[in-house]
Coordinates of N, CA and C in Angstrom, one line a residue:
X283 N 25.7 130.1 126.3 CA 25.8 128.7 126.6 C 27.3 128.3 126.6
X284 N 27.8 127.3 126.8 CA 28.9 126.9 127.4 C 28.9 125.6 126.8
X285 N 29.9 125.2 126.0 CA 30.0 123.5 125.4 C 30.3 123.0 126.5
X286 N 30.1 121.5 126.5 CA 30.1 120.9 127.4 C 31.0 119.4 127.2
X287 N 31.7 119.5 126.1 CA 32.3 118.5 125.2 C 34.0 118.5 125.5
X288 N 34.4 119.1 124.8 CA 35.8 119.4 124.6 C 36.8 120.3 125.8
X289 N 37.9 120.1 126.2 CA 38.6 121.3 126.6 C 39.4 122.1 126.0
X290 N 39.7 121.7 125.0 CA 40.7 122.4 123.7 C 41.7 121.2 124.0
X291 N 43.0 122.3 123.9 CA 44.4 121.1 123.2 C 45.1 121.6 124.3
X292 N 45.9 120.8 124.8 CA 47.2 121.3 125.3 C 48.4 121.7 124.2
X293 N 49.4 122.2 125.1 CA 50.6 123.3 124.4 C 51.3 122.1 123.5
X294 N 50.9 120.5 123.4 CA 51.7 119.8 122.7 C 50.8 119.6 121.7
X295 N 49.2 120.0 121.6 CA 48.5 119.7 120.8 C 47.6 118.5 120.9
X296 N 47.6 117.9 122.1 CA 47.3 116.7 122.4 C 45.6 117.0 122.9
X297 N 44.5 116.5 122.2 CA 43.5 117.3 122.7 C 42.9 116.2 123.9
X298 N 41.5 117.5 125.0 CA 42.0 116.8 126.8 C 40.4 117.1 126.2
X299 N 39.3 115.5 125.7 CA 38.1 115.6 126.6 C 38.0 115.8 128.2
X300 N 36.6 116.6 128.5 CA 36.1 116.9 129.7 C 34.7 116.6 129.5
X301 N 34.2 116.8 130.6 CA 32.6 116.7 130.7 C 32.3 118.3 131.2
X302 N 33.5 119.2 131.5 CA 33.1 120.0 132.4 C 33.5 121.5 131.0
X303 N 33.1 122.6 130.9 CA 33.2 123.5 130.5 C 34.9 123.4 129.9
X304 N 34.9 124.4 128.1 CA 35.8 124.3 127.6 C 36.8 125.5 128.2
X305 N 38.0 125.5 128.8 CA 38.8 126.2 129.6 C 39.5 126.6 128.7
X306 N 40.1 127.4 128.4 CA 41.6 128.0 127.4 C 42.2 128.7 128.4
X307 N 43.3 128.7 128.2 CA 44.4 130.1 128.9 C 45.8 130.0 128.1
X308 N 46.0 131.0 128.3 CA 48.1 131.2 127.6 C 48.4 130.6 128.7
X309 N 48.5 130.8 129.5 CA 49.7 130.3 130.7 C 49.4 128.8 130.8
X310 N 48.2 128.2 131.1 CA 48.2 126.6 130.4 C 48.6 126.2 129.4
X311 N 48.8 126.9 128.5 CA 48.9 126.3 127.3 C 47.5 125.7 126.4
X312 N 46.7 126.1 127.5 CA 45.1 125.5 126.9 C 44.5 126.7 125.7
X313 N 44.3 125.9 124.7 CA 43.7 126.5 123.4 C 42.4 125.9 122.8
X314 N 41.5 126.9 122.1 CA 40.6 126.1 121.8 C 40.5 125.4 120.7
X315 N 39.9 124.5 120.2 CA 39.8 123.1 119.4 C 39.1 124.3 117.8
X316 N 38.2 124.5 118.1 CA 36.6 125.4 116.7 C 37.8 126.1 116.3
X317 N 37.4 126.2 115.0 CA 38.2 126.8 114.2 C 37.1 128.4 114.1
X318 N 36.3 128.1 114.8 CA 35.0 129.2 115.2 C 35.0 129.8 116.1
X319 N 35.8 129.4 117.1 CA 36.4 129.6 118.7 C 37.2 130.7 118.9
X320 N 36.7 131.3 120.0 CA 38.0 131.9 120.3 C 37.8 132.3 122.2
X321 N 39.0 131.9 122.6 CA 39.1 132.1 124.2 C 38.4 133.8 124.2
X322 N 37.2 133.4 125.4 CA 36.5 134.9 125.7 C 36.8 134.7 126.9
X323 N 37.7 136.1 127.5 CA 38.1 136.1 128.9 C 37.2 137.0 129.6
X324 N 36.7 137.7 131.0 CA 36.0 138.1 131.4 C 36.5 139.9 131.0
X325 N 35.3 140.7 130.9 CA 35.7 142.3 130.9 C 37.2 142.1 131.6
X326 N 38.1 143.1 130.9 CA 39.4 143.3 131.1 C 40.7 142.6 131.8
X327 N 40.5 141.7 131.1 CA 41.2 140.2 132.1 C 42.3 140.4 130.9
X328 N 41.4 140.0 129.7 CA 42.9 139.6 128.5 C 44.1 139.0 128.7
X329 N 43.4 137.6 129.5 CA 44.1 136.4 129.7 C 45.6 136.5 130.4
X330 N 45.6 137.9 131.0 CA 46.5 138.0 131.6 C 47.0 137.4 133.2
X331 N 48.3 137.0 133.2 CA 48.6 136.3 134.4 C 48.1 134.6 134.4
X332 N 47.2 134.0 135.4 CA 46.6 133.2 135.5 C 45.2 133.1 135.4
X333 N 44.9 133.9 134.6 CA 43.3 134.1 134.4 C 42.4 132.7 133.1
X334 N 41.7 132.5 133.1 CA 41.5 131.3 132.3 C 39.9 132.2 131.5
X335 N 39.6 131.5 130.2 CA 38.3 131.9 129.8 C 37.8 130.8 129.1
X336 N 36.9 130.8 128.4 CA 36.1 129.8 128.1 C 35.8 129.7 126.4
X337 N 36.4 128.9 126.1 CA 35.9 128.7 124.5 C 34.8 128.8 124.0
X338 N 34.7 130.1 123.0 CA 32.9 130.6 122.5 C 33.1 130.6 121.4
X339 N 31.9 130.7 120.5 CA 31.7 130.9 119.0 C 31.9 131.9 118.9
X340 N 32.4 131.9 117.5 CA 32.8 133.6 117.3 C 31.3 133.6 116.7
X341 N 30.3 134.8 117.3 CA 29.2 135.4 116.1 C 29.5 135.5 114.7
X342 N 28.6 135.3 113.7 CA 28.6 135.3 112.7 C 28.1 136.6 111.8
X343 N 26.9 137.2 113.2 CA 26.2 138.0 112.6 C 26.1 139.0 113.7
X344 N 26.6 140.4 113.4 CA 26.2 141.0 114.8 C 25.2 142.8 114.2
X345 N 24.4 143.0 115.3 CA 23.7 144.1 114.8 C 24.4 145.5 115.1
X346 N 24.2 146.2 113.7 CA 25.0 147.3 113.6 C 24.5 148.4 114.7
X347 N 24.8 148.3 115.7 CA 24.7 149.2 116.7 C 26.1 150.0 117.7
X348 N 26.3 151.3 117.9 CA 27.8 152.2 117.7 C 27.6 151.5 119.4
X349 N 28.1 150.5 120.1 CA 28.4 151.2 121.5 C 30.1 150.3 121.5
X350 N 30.7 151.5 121.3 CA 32.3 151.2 121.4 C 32.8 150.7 122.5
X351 N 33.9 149.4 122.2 CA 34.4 148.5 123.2 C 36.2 149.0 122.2
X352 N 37.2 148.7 123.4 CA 38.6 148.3 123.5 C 38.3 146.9 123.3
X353 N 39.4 146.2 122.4 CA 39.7 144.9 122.3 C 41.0 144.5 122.9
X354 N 41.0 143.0 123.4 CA 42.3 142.7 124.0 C 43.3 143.1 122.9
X355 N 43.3 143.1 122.0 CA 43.9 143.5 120.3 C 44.9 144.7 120.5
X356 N 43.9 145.8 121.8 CA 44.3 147.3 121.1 C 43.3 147.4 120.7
X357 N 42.5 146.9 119.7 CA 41.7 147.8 118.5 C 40.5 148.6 119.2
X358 N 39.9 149.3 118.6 CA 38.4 149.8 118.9 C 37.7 149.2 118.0
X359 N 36.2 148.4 118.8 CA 35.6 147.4 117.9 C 34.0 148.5 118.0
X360 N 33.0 148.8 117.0 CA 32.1 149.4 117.4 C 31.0 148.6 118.2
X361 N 31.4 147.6 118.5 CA 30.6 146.7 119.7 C 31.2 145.5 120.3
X362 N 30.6 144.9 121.3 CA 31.4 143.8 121.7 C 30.9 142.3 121.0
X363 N 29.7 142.7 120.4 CA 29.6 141.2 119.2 C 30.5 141.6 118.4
X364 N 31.3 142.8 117.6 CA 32.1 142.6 116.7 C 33.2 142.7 116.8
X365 N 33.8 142.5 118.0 CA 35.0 142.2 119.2 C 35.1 140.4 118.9
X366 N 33.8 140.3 119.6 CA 33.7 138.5 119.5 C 34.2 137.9 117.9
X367 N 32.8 138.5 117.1 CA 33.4 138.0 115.8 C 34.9 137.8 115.3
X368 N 35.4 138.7 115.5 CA 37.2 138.8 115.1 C 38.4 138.5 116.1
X369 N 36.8 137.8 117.5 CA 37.8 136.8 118.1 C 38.4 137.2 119.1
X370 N 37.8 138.5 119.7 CA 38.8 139.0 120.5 C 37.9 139.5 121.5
X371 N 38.3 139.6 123.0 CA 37.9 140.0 124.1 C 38.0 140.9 124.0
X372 N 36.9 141.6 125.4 CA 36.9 142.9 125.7 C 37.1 143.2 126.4
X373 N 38.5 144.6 126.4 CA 39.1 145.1 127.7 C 38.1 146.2 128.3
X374 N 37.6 147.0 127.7 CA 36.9 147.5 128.5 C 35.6 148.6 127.1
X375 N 35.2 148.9 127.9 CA 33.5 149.8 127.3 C 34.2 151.1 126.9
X376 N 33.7 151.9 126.0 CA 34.5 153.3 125.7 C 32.8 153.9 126.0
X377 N 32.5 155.3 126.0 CA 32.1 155.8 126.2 C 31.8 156.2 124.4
X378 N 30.4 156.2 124.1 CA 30.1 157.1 122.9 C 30.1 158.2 122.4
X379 N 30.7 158.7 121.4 CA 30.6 160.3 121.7 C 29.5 160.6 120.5
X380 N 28.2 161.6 120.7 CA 26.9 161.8 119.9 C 27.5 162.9 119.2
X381 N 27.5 163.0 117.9 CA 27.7 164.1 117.1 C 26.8 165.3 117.1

C-alpha cells in the first residue's frame, strides 16, 4: 500500500502535504516524515541519479526465511523484509548457497 497523506519534508525541513503518493529522493532533497519510514527505491536503483522511491513502513516482523538480498548499505541482508526492516533497499537478489 502506498500512503496517501504526506510527501515527506523538503531539504529545508519544511513539510509538502500531497494527495498523491509519498515521493522521497536525495537529489530532491525529499525525505520521509515516519520515524518508521524509510525511502524504498525500486530493485537496484539506490536512489541513484534522479531516481525517486516511495515512503514505506519499515516491517516490524519479518519471517526467518535464508533468500539473500544486497542492501543499498553494502550489507547482505538474509532477506528483503530484513533489508526493509533496517531501512534499506534492495540492490539486488544473491543466489543461495545449500550446504
Amino acid at each position: 500500500l502506498i500512503a496517501l497523506v504526506s510527501c515527506g519534508s523538503d531539504a529545508d525541513g519544511q513539510d509538502s502535504p500531497t494527495t498523491t503518493a509519498a515521493i522521497c529522493s536525495v537529489l530532491l532533497g525529499k525525505t520521509c516524515v515516519g520515524e518508521n519510514e524509510f525511502c524504498k527505491y525500486s530493485e537496484g536503483v539506490c536512489g541513484q541519479g534522479e531516481q525517486t522511491g516511495v515512503c514505506t513502513e519499515k516491517p516490524e516482523i519479518c519471517a526467518e526465511i535464508y533468500v539473500p538480498v544486497s542492501g543499498c548499505d553494502g550489507k547482505t541482508y538474509s532477506n528483503e523484509c530484513s533489508a526493509y526492516s533496517a531501512g534499506v533497499s534492495v540492490k539486488e537478489r544473491l543466489n543461495a548457497i545449500n550446504p
